[in-house]
XYZ file of C-alpha atoms in Angstrom:
448
model
C -0.040 0.026 -0.123
C 2.817 2.389 0.601
C 6.554 2.670 0.274
C 8.580 4.195 3.206
C 11.906 6.117 1.777
C 15.166 6.441 3.490
C 14.066 9.571 4.885
C 11.096 7.926 6.631
C 8.794 9.713 4.114
C 5.650 7.672 3.440
C 4.675 7.412 -0.355
C 1.382 6.130 -0.938
C 0.805 3.824 -4.238
C -1.353 5.304 -7.151
C -3.873 2.916 -8.152
C -5.778 4.774 -10.951
C -4.675 8.057 -12.668
C -6.886 10.316 -14.837
C -6.550 13.815 -16.043
C -8.494 15.321 -13.029
C -8.684 12.598 -10.769
C -6.109 10.234 -8.882
C -7.008 7.402 -6.879
C -4.419 6.424 -3.936
C -4.023 3.420 -1.766
C -4.148 5.596 1.311
C -6.990 6.168 3.994
C -8.891 9.331 3.961
C -7.149 10.013 7.465
C -3.884 10.913 5.740
C -5.249 13.767 3.822
C -6.656 16.945 4.892
C -9.787 16.859 7.517
C -11.698 19.489 5.156
C -10.925 17.306 1.880
C -9.042 20.419 0.623
C -5.401 20.346 0.270
C -2.139 19.643 -1.872
C -0.041 16.538 -2.564
C 3.267 15.612 -4.039
C 3.313 13.314 -6.878
C 6.418 11.112 -7.593
C 7.381 9.439 -10.836
C 9.834 6.585 -9.914
C 10.468 5.719 -13.517
C 11.622 9.504 -14.532
C 13.809 9.461 -11.378
C 15.571 6.071 -12.493
C 16.486 7.654 -15.612
C 18.049 10.425 -13.979
C 15.640 12.973 -14.787
C 15.693 15.531 -11.740
C 12.177 16.481 -12.445
C 10.537 13.367 -11.381
C 8.024 14.976 -9.120
C 5.187 17.638 -9.304
C 3.014 19.303 -7.009
C -0.838 19.403 -7.128
C -4.012 20.688 -5.394
C -7.195 18.754 -4.573
C -10.495 20.276 -3.812
C -12.204 17.150 -2.811
C -11.172 13.729 -1.272
C -13.420 10.801 -1.298
C -13.339 6.945 -0.153
C -13.533 4.724 -3.349
C -16.902 3.049 -2.396
C -20.108 2.195 -4.169
C -21.982 5.235 -2.515
C -19.607 7.797 -4.119
C -18.986 6.120 -7.531
C -20.629 3.859 -10.064
C -18.952 0.653 -9.128
C -20.118 -2.811 -8.073
C -19.936 -3.737 -4.401
C -16.961 -6.179 -5.118
C -14.855 -3.401 -6.755
C -15.205 -1.224 -3.663
C -11.968 -0.308 -1.751
C -12.843 1.996 1.319
C -9.000 2.112 2.170
C -8.530 3.921 -1.138
C -8.982 7.676 -1.553
C -9.962 9.449 -4.854
C -8.626 12.988 -5.014
C -10.118 15.645 -7.351
C -8.624 18.468 -9.323
C -9.451 21.933 -9.832
C -12.137 22.351 -12.347
C -13.970 25.190 -14.324
C -17.646 25.845 -14.373
C -18.051 23.098 -17.159
C -16.425 20.521 -15.028
C -13.392 20.359 -16.992
C -9.759 20.245 -15.312
C -8.409 23.852 -15.092
C -5.307 24.071 -17.422
C -2.016 23.475 -15.484
C -4.053 21.682 -12.827
C -3.991 18.085 -14.487
C -2.735 15.086 -12.526
C -0.755 13.624 -15.522
C 3.050 14.136 -14.781
C 4.675 16.399 -17.474
C 7.517 13.756 -17.353
C 5.236 11.515 -19.421
C 4.916 14.079 -22.244
C 1.127 13.392 -22.688
C -1.864 15.991 -22.817
C -5.163 14.879 -21.553
C -6.478 13.791 -24.928
C -3.351 11.572 -25.721
C -3.257 10.281 -22.213
C -6.941 9.051 -22.410
C -6.153 7.065 -25.675
C -3.403 4.946 -24.023
C -3.883 1.159 -23.909
C -4.668 -0.694 -20.285
C -0.923 -2.135 -20.352
C 0.534 1.187 -21.098
C -1.379 2.840 -18.220
C -0.671 -0.121 -15.965
C 3.164 0.470 -16.329
C 2.689 4.198 -15.856
C 0.734 4.005 -12.813
C 2.889 1.224 -11.172
C 5.704 3.971 -10.980
C 3.702 6.615 -9.275
C 3.626 7.512 -5.682
C 1.725 10.253 -3.444
C 2.962 11.835 -0.540
C 0.285 14.103 1.118
C 1.443 17.671 1.539
C 3.993 19.725 -0.204
C 7.159 17.795 0.181
C 9.899 19.737 -1.804
C 12.806 17.348 -2.703
C 16.408 18.504 -1.781
C 18.532 19.065 -4.897
C 21.242 16.385 -5.378
C 24.479 16.863 -3.392
C 26.295 16.934 -6.943
C 25.020 20.412 -7.858
C 23.695 23.572 -6.517
C 20.021 24.859 -6.532
C 18.726 26.107 -9.787
C 17.888 29.791 -9.262
C 16.309 30.458 -12.666
C 12.724 30.479 -12.892
C 9.763 32.743 -14.268
C 8.004 34.893 -11.741
C 4.503 33.973 -12.625
C 2.409 30.728 -13.133
C 2.012 31.374 -16.857
C 5.100 30.493 -18.979
C 4.318 33.222 -21.394
C 2.784 36.627 -21.115
C -0.608 37.076 -22.688
C -1.379 39.233 -25.782
C -1.371 42.943 -24.990
C 0.030 42.488 -21.808
C 2.910 45.016 -20.744
C 6.152 43.475 -19.543
C 9.548 44.651 -18.356
C 12.373 43.798 -20.599
C 16.200 44.193 -20.742
C 17.871 45.378 -23.891
C 20.464 42.640 -25.001
C 21.489 43.874 -28.514
C 20.408 46.058 -31.502
C 20.248 44.319 -34.777
C 19.209 45.660 -38.398
C 15.822 43.705 -38.128
C 15.107 45.167 -34.654
C 16.019 45.076 -30.975
C 16.492 41.808 -29.106
C 15.380 41.839 -25.352
C 14.986 39.465 -22.449
C 11.636 39.242 -20.547
C 12.752 39.776 -16.993
C 9.604 38.396 -15.448
C 9.722 35.217 -17.563
C 12.926 33.831 -16.763
C 14.673 36.080 -19.491
C 12.785 34.604 -22.267
C 14.016 36.433 -25.537
C 11.768 38.610 -27.459
C 12.178 41.152 -30.250
C 11.088 44.802 -30.691
C 10.801 45.374 -34.537
C 12.271 48.828 -35.596
C 9.075 49.874 -36.751
C 7.658 49.358 -32.978
C 10.213 51.627 -31.139
C 8.645 55.020 -31.708
C 5.516 56.683 -33.148
C 7.973 59.470 -34.389
C 10.526 58.986 -37.444
C 13.718 57.239 -36.196
C 16.800 58.985 -37.038
C 19.272 57.186 -34.669
C 18.156 53.904 -32.884
C 20.991 54.210 -30.311
C 19.746 57.690 -29.174
C 16.406 56.004 -28.685
C 17.445 52.922 -26.965
C 20.465 51.420 -25.402
C 21.933 48.008 -24.696
C 21.570 46.956 -21.104
C 18.792 49.456 -20.436
C 15.504 48.482 -18.834
C 12.322 49.153 -20.875
C 8.395 48.587 -20.877
C 7.044 46.762 -23.730
C 3.658 45.518 -24.985
C 3.231 41.899 -26.291
C 1.991 41.850 -29.816
C 2.382 38.097 -30.716
C 3.517 34.944 -28.965
C 4.503 31.714 -30.727
C 4.567 29.173 -27.727
C 5.705 26.532 -29.816
C 8.795 28.148 -31.055
C 9.267 30.520 -28.304
C 9.026 33.750 -30.315
C 7.538 36.890 -28.781
C 7.106 40.093 -30.738
C 7.098 43.157 -28.768
C 6.257 47.061 -29.041
C 7.698 49.923 -27.117
C 5.598 52.601 -29.205
C 2.195 51.136 -27.993
C 2.962 51.297 -24.421
C 0.375 53.683 -22.679
C 2.431 56.271 -20.535
C -0.529 56.248 -18.064
C 0.199 52.588 -17.332
C 3.977 52.754 -16.836
C 3.863 53.435 -13.025
C 1.545 50.552 -12.473
C 3.657 48.356 -14.413
C 6.815 49.307 -12.780
C 5.179 48.855 -9.329
C 4.179 45.329 -10.241
C 7.627 44.559 -11.363
C 9.209 46.028 -8.418
C 6.990 43.835 -6.095
C 7.691 40.745 -8.175
C 11.302 41.316 -7.910
C 11.089 41.838 -4.312
C 9.227 38.479 -3.842
C 11.546 36.635 -6.318
C 14.609 37.662 -4.299
C 13.068 36.146 -1.128
C 12.369 32.853 -3.159
C 15.674 32.660 -4.616
C 17.402 33.258 -1.112
C 15.080 30.593 0.223
C 16.165 28.180 -2.543
C 19.919 28.857 -1.813
C 19.718 28.286 1.999
C 17.192 25.301 1.937
C 19.069 23.651 -1.235
C 15.760 23.570 -3.225
C 15.217 24.608 -6.926
C 13.342 27.976 -7.166
C 10.991 26.751 -9.677
C 9.934 23.881 -7.107
C 9.250 26.608 -4.467
C 6.872 28.503 -6.973
C 5.282 25.547 -8.192
C 4.579 24.095 -4.872
C 3.236 27.065 -2.817
C 4.619 30.396 -4.411
C 1.966 30.904 -7.388
C -0.773 29.498 -4.937
C -0.064 32.401 -2.462
C -0.096 34.974 -5.121
C -3.423 33.752 -6.497
C -4.774 33.790 -3.145
C -3.555 37.300 -1.975
C -3.443 38.967 -5.113
C 0.392 39.074 -5.364
C 3.008 37.023 -3.824
C 4.825 39.860 -1.953
C 1.382 40.795 -0.410
C 0.980 37.028 0.793
C 4.579 37.282 2.347
C 3.661 40.636 4.202
C 0.665 38.850 5.457
C 2.890 36.179 6.974
C 4.362 38.862 9.242
C 1.155 38.936 11.023
C -0.266 35.483 10.568
C 1.745 32.558 9.351
C -1.346 30.199 9.369
C -1.843 31.022 5.575
C 0.844 28.270 5.200
C -0.971 25.428 7.093
C -3.016 24.128 4.342
C 0.235 23.399 2.151
C 1.615 20.892 4.972
C 4.943 21.853 3.644
C 8.253 20.389 5.159
C 9.108 22.041 8.452
C 12.597 23.391 7.339
C 11.084 25.160 4.362
C 8.191 26.678 6.465
C 10.545 27.947 9.200
C 13.126 29.194 6.667
C 10.556 30.894 4.767
C 9.112 32.761 7.677
C 12.626 33.835 8.916
C 13.489 35.184 5.575
C 10.342 37.045 5.155
C 10.883 38.571 8.714
C 14.438 39.474 7.661
C 13.514 41.195 4.414
C 10.007 42.566 5.070
C 9.860 43.572 8.715
C 9.262 47.458 8.638
C 11.931 49.430 10.556
C 10.714 51.933 13.213
C 10.240 55.674 11.922
C 10.641 58.517 14.373
C 8.178 61.237 13.769
C 8.727 64.609 15.173
C 7.126 68.019 15.622
C 8.352 71.298 17.179
C 6.321 73.936 18.801
C 6.149 76.672 21.371
C 3.711 76.822 24.425
C 3.415 79.942 26.617
C 1.033 81.036 29.128
C 1.205 84.310 30.910
C -2.078 84.046 32.713
C -2.467 83.046 36.524
C -2.066 79.317 35.883
C 1.246 79.823 34.130
C 3.513 76.854 34.025
C 0.797 74.802 35.348
C -1.396 75.377 32.464
C 1.381 74.343 30.087
C 2.129 71.267 31.933
C -1.638 70.316 31.508
C -1.853 70.938 27.966
C 1.393 68.781 27.371
C -0.177 66.021 29.414
C -3.091 65.965 27.070
C -0.857 65.569 23.917
C 1.236 62.679 25.793
C -2.193 60.951 26.662
C -2.872 60.564 22.897
C -0.068 58.081 22.715
C -0.700 54.295 22.495
C 0.902 51.303 24.245
C 2.975 50.402 21.151
C 3.352 54.014 19.992
C 3.869 56.123 23.125
C 4.458 59.737 22.772
C 7.239 61.737 24.380
C 7.630 65.579 25.079
C 10.953 67.134 25.857
C 11.939 71.013 26.530
C 14.612 72.362 24.116
C 14.511 75.841 25.636
C 11.643 77.899 26.848
C 9.104 78.094 25.404
C 10.296 75.573 22.477
C 9.089 72.008 23.152
C 9.822 68.651 20.795
C 7.213 65.940 20.668
C 8.121 62.628 19.225
C 7.001 59.052 18.743
C 8.616 55.808 17.127
C 6.188 53.909 14.963
C 6.306 51.185 12.158
C 3.738 53.261 10.129
C 4.866 56.636 9.225
C 1.280 57.850 8.169
C 0.125 56.590 11.592
C 2.722 58.465 13.295
C 2.005 61.621 11.603
C -1.547 61.467 12.312
C -0.959 60.464 15.976
C 1.175 63.748 16.698
C -1.321 65.773 14.549
C -3.956 64.789 16.957
C -1.779 65.314 20.023
C -1.173 68.877 18.934
C -4.738 69.453 18.404
C -5.410 68.241 22.105
C -2.408 70.608 23.325
C -3.729 73.585 21.415
C -7.393 73.078 22.644
C -6.340 72.744 26.352
C -3.773 75.795 26.147
C -6.112 78.103 24.630
C -8.930 77.214 27.168
C -6.244 78.239 29.836
C -5.615 81.422 28.358
C -2.087 80.545 26.633
C -0.773 80.149 23.152
C 0.759 77.529 20.871
C 3.027 78.101 17.801
C 3.870 75.170 15.690
C 7.266 75.539 14.279
C 7.572 72.227 12.559
C 4.563 69.990 11.688
C 4.753 66.366 12.306
C 7.124 64.808 9.903
C 9.100 61.621 9.882
C 12.952 62.448 10.510
C 16.099 60.749 9.781
C 19.630 60.392 11.431
C 20.588 63.989 10.453
C 17.731 65.467 12.340
C 18.119 63.415 15.292
C 21.561 64.351 15.466
C 20.797 68.108 15.048
C 18.082 67.555 17.973
C 20.540 65.805 20.369
C 22.937 68.606 19.991
C 20.407 71.180 20.564
C 19.322 69.468 23.617
C 22.874 69.089 24.845
C 23.448 72.897 24.087
C 20.329 73.747 26.152
C 21.362 71.507 29.102
C 24.967 73.257 29.083
C 23.526 76.520 29.092
C 21.135 75.881 32.027
C 24.228 74.489 33.738
C 26.209 77.675 33.330
C 23.190 79.781 34.308
C 23.016 77.910 37.615
C 26.787 78.340 38.143
C 26.547 82.144 37.510
C 23.872 82.520 40.223
C 25.813 80.647 42.541
C 29.005 82.901 41.997
C 26.544 85.928 42.167
C 25.372 84.801 45.503
C 28.817 84.580 46.805
C 29.493 87.865 45.615
C 26.718 89.423 47.286
C 27.718 87.752 50.536
C 31.118 89.341 50.221
């Protein structure tokens, strides 16, 4: 029923294989309790031939015991200890492209696979095993992890999709580029598609090594040809395209680092959980940011503990926001009867606006100038917090017949501003000490 590998990894025998269904000699209990999850499919025949890609990762949306109640079979054909897993389907009940259970190592599409003879199917199925969850194999000790991979699930971009390219060389026919988001697949921008204006000098318009944005005109998936246009890119879309690319590049950097440290091919990381997270959260980088607050999004994958732990650590290292200091300078005066007591009461109102995680501090630079600061992970939140505090101070001091004059509105400050503030506070403290010393000398002179 199952095979135990050297790493004590239980692999369950496949009994029946179809485009959108796979029957495994394993009880329901070994799969997800909510009947939805992921599994890793191993092809021992491919592995024996030295093919490193003898595995694939799959999602199932239903898990059902192989019984008469669930399938049109006879009583004697039942196997309650078998489980049938169902792939993702579209509205018409057809397996969604890219979700087929047929191993790519076999080289068959769904139509060709359905025409195989019984003995051919038996030979194929006899070499297939399933492991519940995403068990991403380590790369062989004889080589380093392969860090090359496209950033998205689709191997090629869609027509009229804008992509980021790197100019490789300029030819008489056009400009050869590599599509940075698609594993540097080669594409070409014809000279007529470079600019809407008359081209006097191609080198003045585009340079080798330069990053450009291009629109996809044609894609020949069989030959791998991609024709592009630079002149048809809408200027209004450039900022959005660059933002998407920068996010994809940041996520790709995390995936490459994870592949390096955990000795896995980066394409395996994408195929197992990367593109799944991207689909769920809109973008892989947004999914990684969510992990900072809640790592339970990884639970459904049932991935190897070492990969999960390293991924979370990597994300925390790369994406944890650094604290920002927000500061505001202001003068507060009160010449009414309450005087200093009114100022203290007003400042206290501002300090009380702080939170447990974002406390507000107020320090005296030199009468009547004060500085108010707070440390925060969210710059906008910090600015709004100090703005609210200033409003509270203003309301309180005005009610007590005093005045407030904001010298510097709440703003995020860097190291230079902090150094200048520290110097101002030091000088103010030194001046106060000198004044105290002068008073003592004056008192001694008076005694004489």
